[in-house]
Coordinates of C-alpha atoms and ligand atoms in Angstrom, one line a residue:
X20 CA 130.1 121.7 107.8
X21 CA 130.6 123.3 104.1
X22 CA 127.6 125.1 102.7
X23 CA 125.6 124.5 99.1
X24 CA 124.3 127.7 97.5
X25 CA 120.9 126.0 96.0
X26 CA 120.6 127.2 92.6
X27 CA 116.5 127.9 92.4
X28 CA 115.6 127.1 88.8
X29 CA 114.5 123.4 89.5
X30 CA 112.2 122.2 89.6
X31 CA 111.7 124.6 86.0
X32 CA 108.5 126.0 85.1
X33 CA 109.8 126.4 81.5
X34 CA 108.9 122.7 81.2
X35 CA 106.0 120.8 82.9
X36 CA 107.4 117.5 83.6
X37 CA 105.9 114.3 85.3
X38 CA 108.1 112.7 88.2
X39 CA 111.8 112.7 87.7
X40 CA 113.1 109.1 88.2
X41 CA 116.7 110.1 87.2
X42 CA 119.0 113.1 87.2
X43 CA 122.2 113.5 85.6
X44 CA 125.1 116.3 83.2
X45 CA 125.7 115.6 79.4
X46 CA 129.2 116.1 78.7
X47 CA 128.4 120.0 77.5
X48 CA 127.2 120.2 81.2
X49 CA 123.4 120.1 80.7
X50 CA 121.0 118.6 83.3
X51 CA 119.1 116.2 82.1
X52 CA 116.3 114.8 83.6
X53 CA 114.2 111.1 83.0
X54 CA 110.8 111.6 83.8
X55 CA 107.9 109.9 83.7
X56 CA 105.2 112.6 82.0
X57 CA 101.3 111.2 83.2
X58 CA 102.3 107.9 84.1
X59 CA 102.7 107.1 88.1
X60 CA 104.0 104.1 89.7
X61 CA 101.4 103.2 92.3
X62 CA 100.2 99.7 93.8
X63 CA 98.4 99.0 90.7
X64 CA 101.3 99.5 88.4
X65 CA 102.7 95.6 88.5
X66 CA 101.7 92.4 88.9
X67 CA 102.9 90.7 92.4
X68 CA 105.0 88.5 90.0
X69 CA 106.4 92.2 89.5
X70 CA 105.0 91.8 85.5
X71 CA 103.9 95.4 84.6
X72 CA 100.3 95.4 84.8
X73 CA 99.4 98.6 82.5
X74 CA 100.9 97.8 79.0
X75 CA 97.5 98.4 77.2
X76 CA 98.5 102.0 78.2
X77 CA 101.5 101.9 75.9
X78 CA 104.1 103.7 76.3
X79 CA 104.8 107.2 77.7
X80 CA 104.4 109.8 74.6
X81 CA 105.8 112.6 76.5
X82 CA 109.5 113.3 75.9
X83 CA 110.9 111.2 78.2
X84 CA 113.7 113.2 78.7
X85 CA 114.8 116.9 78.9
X86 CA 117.9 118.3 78.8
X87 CA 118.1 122.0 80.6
X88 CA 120.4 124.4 80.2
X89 CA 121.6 125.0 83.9
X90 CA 122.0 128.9 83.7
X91 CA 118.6 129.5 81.7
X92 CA 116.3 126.7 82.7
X93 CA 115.7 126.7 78.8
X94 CA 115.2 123.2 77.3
X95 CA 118.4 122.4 75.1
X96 CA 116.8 119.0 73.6
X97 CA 114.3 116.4 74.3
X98 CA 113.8 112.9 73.1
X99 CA 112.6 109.8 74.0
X100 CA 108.4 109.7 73.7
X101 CA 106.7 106.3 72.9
X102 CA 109.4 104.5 73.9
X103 CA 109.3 103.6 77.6
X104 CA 107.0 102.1 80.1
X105 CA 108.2 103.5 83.6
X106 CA 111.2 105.3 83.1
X107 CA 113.9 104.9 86.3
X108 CA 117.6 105.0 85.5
X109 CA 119.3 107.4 83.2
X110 CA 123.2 107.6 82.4
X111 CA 124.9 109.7 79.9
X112 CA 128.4 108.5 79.8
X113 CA 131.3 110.4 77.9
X114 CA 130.9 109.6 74.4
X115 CA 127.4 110.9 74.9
X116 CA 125.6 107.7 74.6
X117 CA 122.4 107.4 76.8
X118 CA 121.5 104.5 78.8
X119 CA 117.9 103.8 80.0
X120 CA 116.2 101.3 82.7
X121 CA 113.1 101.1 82.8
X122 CA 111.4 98.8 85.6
X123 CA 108.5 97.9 83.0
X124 CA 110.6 96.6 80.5
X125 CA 112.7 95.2 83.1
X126 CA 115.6 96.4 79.9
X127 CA 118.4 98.2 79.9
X128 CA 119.3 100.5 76.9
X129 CA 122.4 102.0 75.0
X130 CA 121.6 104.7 72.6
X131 CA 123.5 106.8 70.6
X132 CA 123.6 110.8 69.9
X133 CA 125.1 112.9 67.8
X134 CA 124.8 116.9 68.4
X135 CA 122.1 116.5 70.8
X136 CA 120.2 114.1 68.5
X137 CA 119.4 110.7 70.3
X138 CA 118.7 107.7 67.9
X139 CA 115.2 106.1 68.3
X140 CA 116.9 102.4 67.6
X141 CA 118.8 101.1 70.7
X142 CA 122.2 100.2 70.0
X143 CA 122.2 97.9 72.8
X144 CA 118.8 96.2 74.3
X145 CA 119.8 93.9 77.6
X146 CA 116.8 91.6 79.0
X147 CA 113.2 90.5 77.8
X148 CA 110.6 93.0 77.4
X149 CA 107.9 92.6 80.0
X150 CA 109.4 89.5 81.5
X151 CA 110.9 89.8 84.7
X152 CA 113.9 87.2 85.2
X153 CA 117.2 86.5 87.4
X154 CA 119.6 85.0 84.4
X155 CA 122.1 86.8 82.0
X156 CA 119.7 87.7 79.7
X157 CA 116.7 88.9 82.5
X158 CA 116.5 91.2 85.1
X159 CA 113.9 92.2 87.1
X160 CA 113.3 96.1 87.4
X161 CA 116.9 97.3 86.8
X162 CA 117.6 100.6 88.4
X163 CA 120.8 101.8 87.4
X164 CA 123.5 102.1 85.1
X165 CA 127.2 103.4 85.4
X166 CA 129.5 103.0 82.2
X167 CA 133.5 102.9 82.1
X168 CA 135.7 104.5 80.4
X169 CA 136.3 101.3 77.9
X170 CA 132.8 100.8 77.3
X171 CA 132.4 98.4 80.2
X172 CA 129.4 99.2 82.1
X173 CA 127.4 97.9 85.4
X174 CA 123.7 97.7 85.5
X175 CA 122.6 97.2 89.5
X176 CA 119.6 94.9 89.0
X177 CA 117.7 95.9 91.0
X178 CA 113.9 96.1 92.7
X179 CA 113.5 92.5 92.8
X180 CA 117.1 91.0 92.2
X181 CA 119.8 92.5 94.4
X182 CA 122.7 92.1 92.3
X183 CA 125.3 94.4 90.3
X184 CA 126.3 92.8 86.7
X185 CA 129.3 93.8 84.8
X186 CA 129.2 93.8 81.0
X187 CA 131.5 94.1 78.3
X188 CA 131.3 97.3 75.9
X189 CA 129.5 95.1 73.6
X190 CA 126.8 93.8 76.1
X191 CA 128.5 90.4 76.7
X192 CA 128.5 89.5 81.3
X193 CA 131.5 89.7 82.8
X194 CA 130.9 89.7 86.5
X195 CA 127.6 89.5 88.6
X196 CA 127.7 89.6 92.5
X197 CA 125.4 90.3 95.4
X198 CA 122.7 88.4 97.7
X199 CA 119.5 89.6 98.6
X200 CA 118.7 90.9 102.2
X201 CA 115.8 92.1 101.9
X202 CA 113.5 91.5 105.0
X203 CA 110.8 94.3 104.5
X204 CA 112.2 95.9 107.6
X205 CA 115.4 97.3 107.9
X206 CA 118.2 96.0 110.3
X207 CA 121.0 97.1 112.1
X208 CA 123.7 96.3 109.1
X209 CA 123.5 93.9 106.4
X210 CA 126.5 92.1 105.7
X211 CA 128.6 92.3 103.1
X212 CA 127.8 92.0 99.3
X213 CA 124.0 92.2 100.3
X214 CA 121.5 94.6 99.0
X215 CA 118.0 95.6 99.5
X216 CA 117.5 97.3 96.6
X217 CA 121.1 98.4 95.0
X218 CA 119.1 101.4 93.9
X219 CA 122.0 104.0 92.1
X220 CA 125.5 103.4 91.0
X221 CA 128.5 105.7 90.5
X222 CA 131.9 105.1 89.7
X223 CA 135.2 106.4 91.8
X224 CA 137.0 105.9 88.7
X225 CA 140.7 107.4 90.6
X226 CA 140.1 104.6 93.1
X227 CA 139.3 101.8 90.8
X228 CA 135.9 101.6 92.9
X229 CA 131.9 101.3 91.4
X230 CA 129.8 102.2 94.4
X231 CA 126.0 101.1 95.3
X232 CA 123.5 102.8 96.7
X233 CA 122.3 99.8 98.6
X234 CA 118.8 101.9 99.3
X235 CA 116.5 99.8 102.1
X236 CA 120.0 98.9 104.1
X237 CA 120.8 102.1 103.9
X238 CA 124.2 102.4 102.8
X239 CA 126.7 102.7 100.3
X240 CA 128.8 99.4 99.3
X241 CA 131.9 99.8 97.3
X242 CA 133.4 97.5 95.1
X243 CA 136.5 96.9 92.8
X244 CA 135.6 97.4 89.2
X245 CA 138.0 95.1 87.6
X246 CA 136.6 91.7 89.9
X247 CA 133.6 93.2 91.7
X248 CA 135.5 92.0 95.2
X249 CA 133.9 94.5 98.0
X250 CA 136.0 97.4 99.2
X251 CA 134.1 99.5 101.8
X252 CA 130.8 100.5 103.7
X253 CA 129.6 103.8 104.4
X254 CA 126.4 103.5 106.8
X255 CA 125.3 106.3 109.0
X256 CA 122.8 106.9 112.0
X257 CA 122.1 110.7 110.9
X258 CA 121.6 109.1 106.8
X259 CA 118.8 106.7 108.5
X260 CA 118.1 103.5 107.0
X261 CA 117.1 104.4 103.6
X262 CA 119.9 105.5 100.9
X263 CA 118.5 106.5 97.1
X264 CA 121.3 107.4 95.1
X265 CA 124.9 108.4 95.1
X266 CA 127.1 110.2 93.1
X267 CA 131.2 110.6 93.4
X268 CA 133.5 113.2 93.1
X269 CA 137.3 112.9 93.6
X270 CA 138.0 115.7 95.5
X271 CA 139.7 115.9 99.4
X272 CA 140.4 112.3 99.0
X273 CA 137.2 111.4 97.5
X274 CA 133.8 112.1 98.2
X275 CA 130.6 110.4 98.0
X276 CA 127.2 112.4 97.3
X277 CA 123.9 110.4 99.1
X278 CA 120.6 111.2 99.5
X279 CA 118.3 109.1 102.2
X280 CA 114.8 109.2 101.6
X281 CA 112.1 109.6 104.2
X282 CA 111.0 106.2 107.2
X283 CA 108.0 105.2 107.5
X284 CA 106.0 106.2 111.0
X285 CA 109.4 107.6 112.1
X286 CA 110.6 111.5 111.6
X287 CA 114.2 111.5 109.7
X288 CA 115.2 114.5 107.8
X289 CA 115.7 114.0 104.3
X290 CA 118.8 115.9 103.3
X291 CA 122.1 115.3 100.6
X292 CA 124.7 113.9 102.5
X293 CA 128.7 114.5 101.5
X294 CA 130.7 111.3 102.7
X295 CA 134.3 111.8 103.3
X296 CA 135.5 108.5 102.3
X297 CA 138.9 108.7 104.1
X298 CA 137.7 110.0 107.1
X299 CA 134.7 107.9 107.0
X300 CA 132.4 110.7 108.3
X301 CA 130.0 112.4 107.0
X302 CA 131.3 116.3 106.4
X303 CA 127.9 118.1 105.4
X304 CA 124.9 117.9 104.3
X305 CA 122.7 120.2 101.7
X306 CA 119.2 121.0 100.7
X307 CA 117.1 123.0 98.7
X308 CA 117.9 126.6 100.4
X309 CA 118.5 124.6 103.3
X310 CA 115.1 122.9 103.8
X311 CA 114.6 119.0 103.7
X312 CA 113.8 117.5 101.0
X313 CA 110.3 115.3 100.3
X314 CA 111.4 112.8 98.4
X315 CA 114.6 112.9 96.2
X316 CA 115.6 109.8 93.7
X317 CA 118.6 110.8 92.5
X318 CA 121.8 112.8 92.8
X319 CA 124.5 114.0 90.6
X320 CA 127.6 116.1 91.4
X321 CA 130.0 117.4 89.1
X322 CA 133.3 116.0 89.3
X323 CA 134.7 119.5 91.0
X324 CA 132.0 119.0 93.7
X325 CA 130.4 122.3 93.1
X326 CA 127.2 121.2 91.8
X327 CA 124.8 119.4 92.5
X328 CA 121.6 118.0 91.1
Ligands
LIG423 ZN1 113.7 104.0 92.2

């Protein structure tokens, strides 16, 4: 099994920040964090109609997020305060436009930047503030975005649907596919084109593939990003039945980055995982100086594979 060197400067004590939802690089290479600054997602937080219940609390005025230089620690920039409800996905694609979910809005967000300065305006706004919906202009606590190279991008949608939507560059659905399996409990394998929770996305852009953390089942789906028909599973006994997030790089034939999260009333490590996708093994697994992990959200890897966040 290879070896991480964990790179001790997270979580930073140059910044005091509230729980991280998302992690990801800006194309200068910064790690950039969504966080949630004194807000916490507990049973009180929505409605059982999964409305958010605490909008008289406005929105976060923390910067929402921080971007870190990876060598210092030192905060490079920071944006995004009274402007989100509970913060969960974060993308930063090429161009450096930044895309947001936030499972209170039940909205997904395109902003731009220029020189490390993020627009307050949204270029793009998808879905209804505050009103949780299953129709091409709702969702219902998105999780995740991944963006292609054209503009395209997928949003996995998310706690309460269970289905990955394709749009245009200029927000306009494409594709949408995926059933809901979620039974509360997990089972051996769900099948195909199911999710319980599609939870993080990343792109294997050499194989033509968007893949899905498909959290509660406990796996990663993969799927063609031109007609969303599936591709491959990756589901293993030492990953458990709970799968957070993903990240790809194409390295040895491709890899896949997971981390599981913890089981309730059953003792599962909580690692990073590195999928070989060819060999359809897992290869290694990492964690902070080698200890497990209590509860990660999200992954990123550089595209070389030698970083991870
Ligand atoms: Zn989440």
């Amino acid at each position: 099994m290879a070896a991480f060197t964990y790179i001790n400067t997270w979580p930073n004590p140059k910044r005091q920040l509230g729980a991280v939802s998302a992690v990801t690089f800006d194309p200068n290479g910064n790690v950039v964090v969504f966080h949630r600054g004194d807000r916490i997602w507990n049973a009180q937080s929505f409605a059982l109609n999964n409305t958010f219940a605490q909008r008289d609390k406005g929105p976060i005025t923390d910067n929402t997020v921080v971007a870190f230089n990876k060598q210092t620690g030192d905060v490079v920039y920071e944006w995004g305060s009274n402007l989100f409800y509970m913060p969960h996905g974060l993308t930063i694609d090429a161009e450096f436009n930044v895309w947001i979910t936030d499972v209170a809005l039940h909205q997904v967000m395109k902003f731009q930047s220029k020189n490390n300065i993020i627009e307050n305006e949204a270029l793009i706004v998808l879905g209804s503030a505050f009103i949780p919906g299953n129709s091409r202009n709702k969702f219902c606590k998105p999780t995740s975005v991944a963006v292609l190279p054209n503009g395209d991008f997928f949003v996995a949608d998310g706690y309460c649907n269970a289905r990955i939507v394709k749009f245009s560059k200029t927000g306009d659905q494409i594709l949408s596919w995926g059933e809901n399996s979620f039974q509360g409990k997990s089972i051996p394998i769900a099948p195909k084109n199911y999710f319980a929770i599609p939870h993080g996305l990343t792109l294997a852009l050499d194989k033509g593939l968007i893949c899905v953390a498909d959290r509660e089942n406990g796996r990663v789906q993969c799927f063609q990003t031109s007609d969303g028909k599936f591709h491959s599973q990756y589901h293993y006994p030492v990953v458990g039945d709970r799968l957070f997030s993903v990240s790809y790089a194409p390295i040895n034939g491709g890899q896949l980055y997971v981390v599981n999260g913890p089981v309730i009333n059953t003792f599962h490590q909580v690692f990073g995982f590195v999928i070989d996708m060819t060999k359809d093994a897992v290869v290694a697994k990492f964690g902070p100086n080698n200890m497990i992990f209590s509860n990660p959200h999200d992954i990123v890897v550089s595209s070389d594979g030698k970083e991870v966040n």
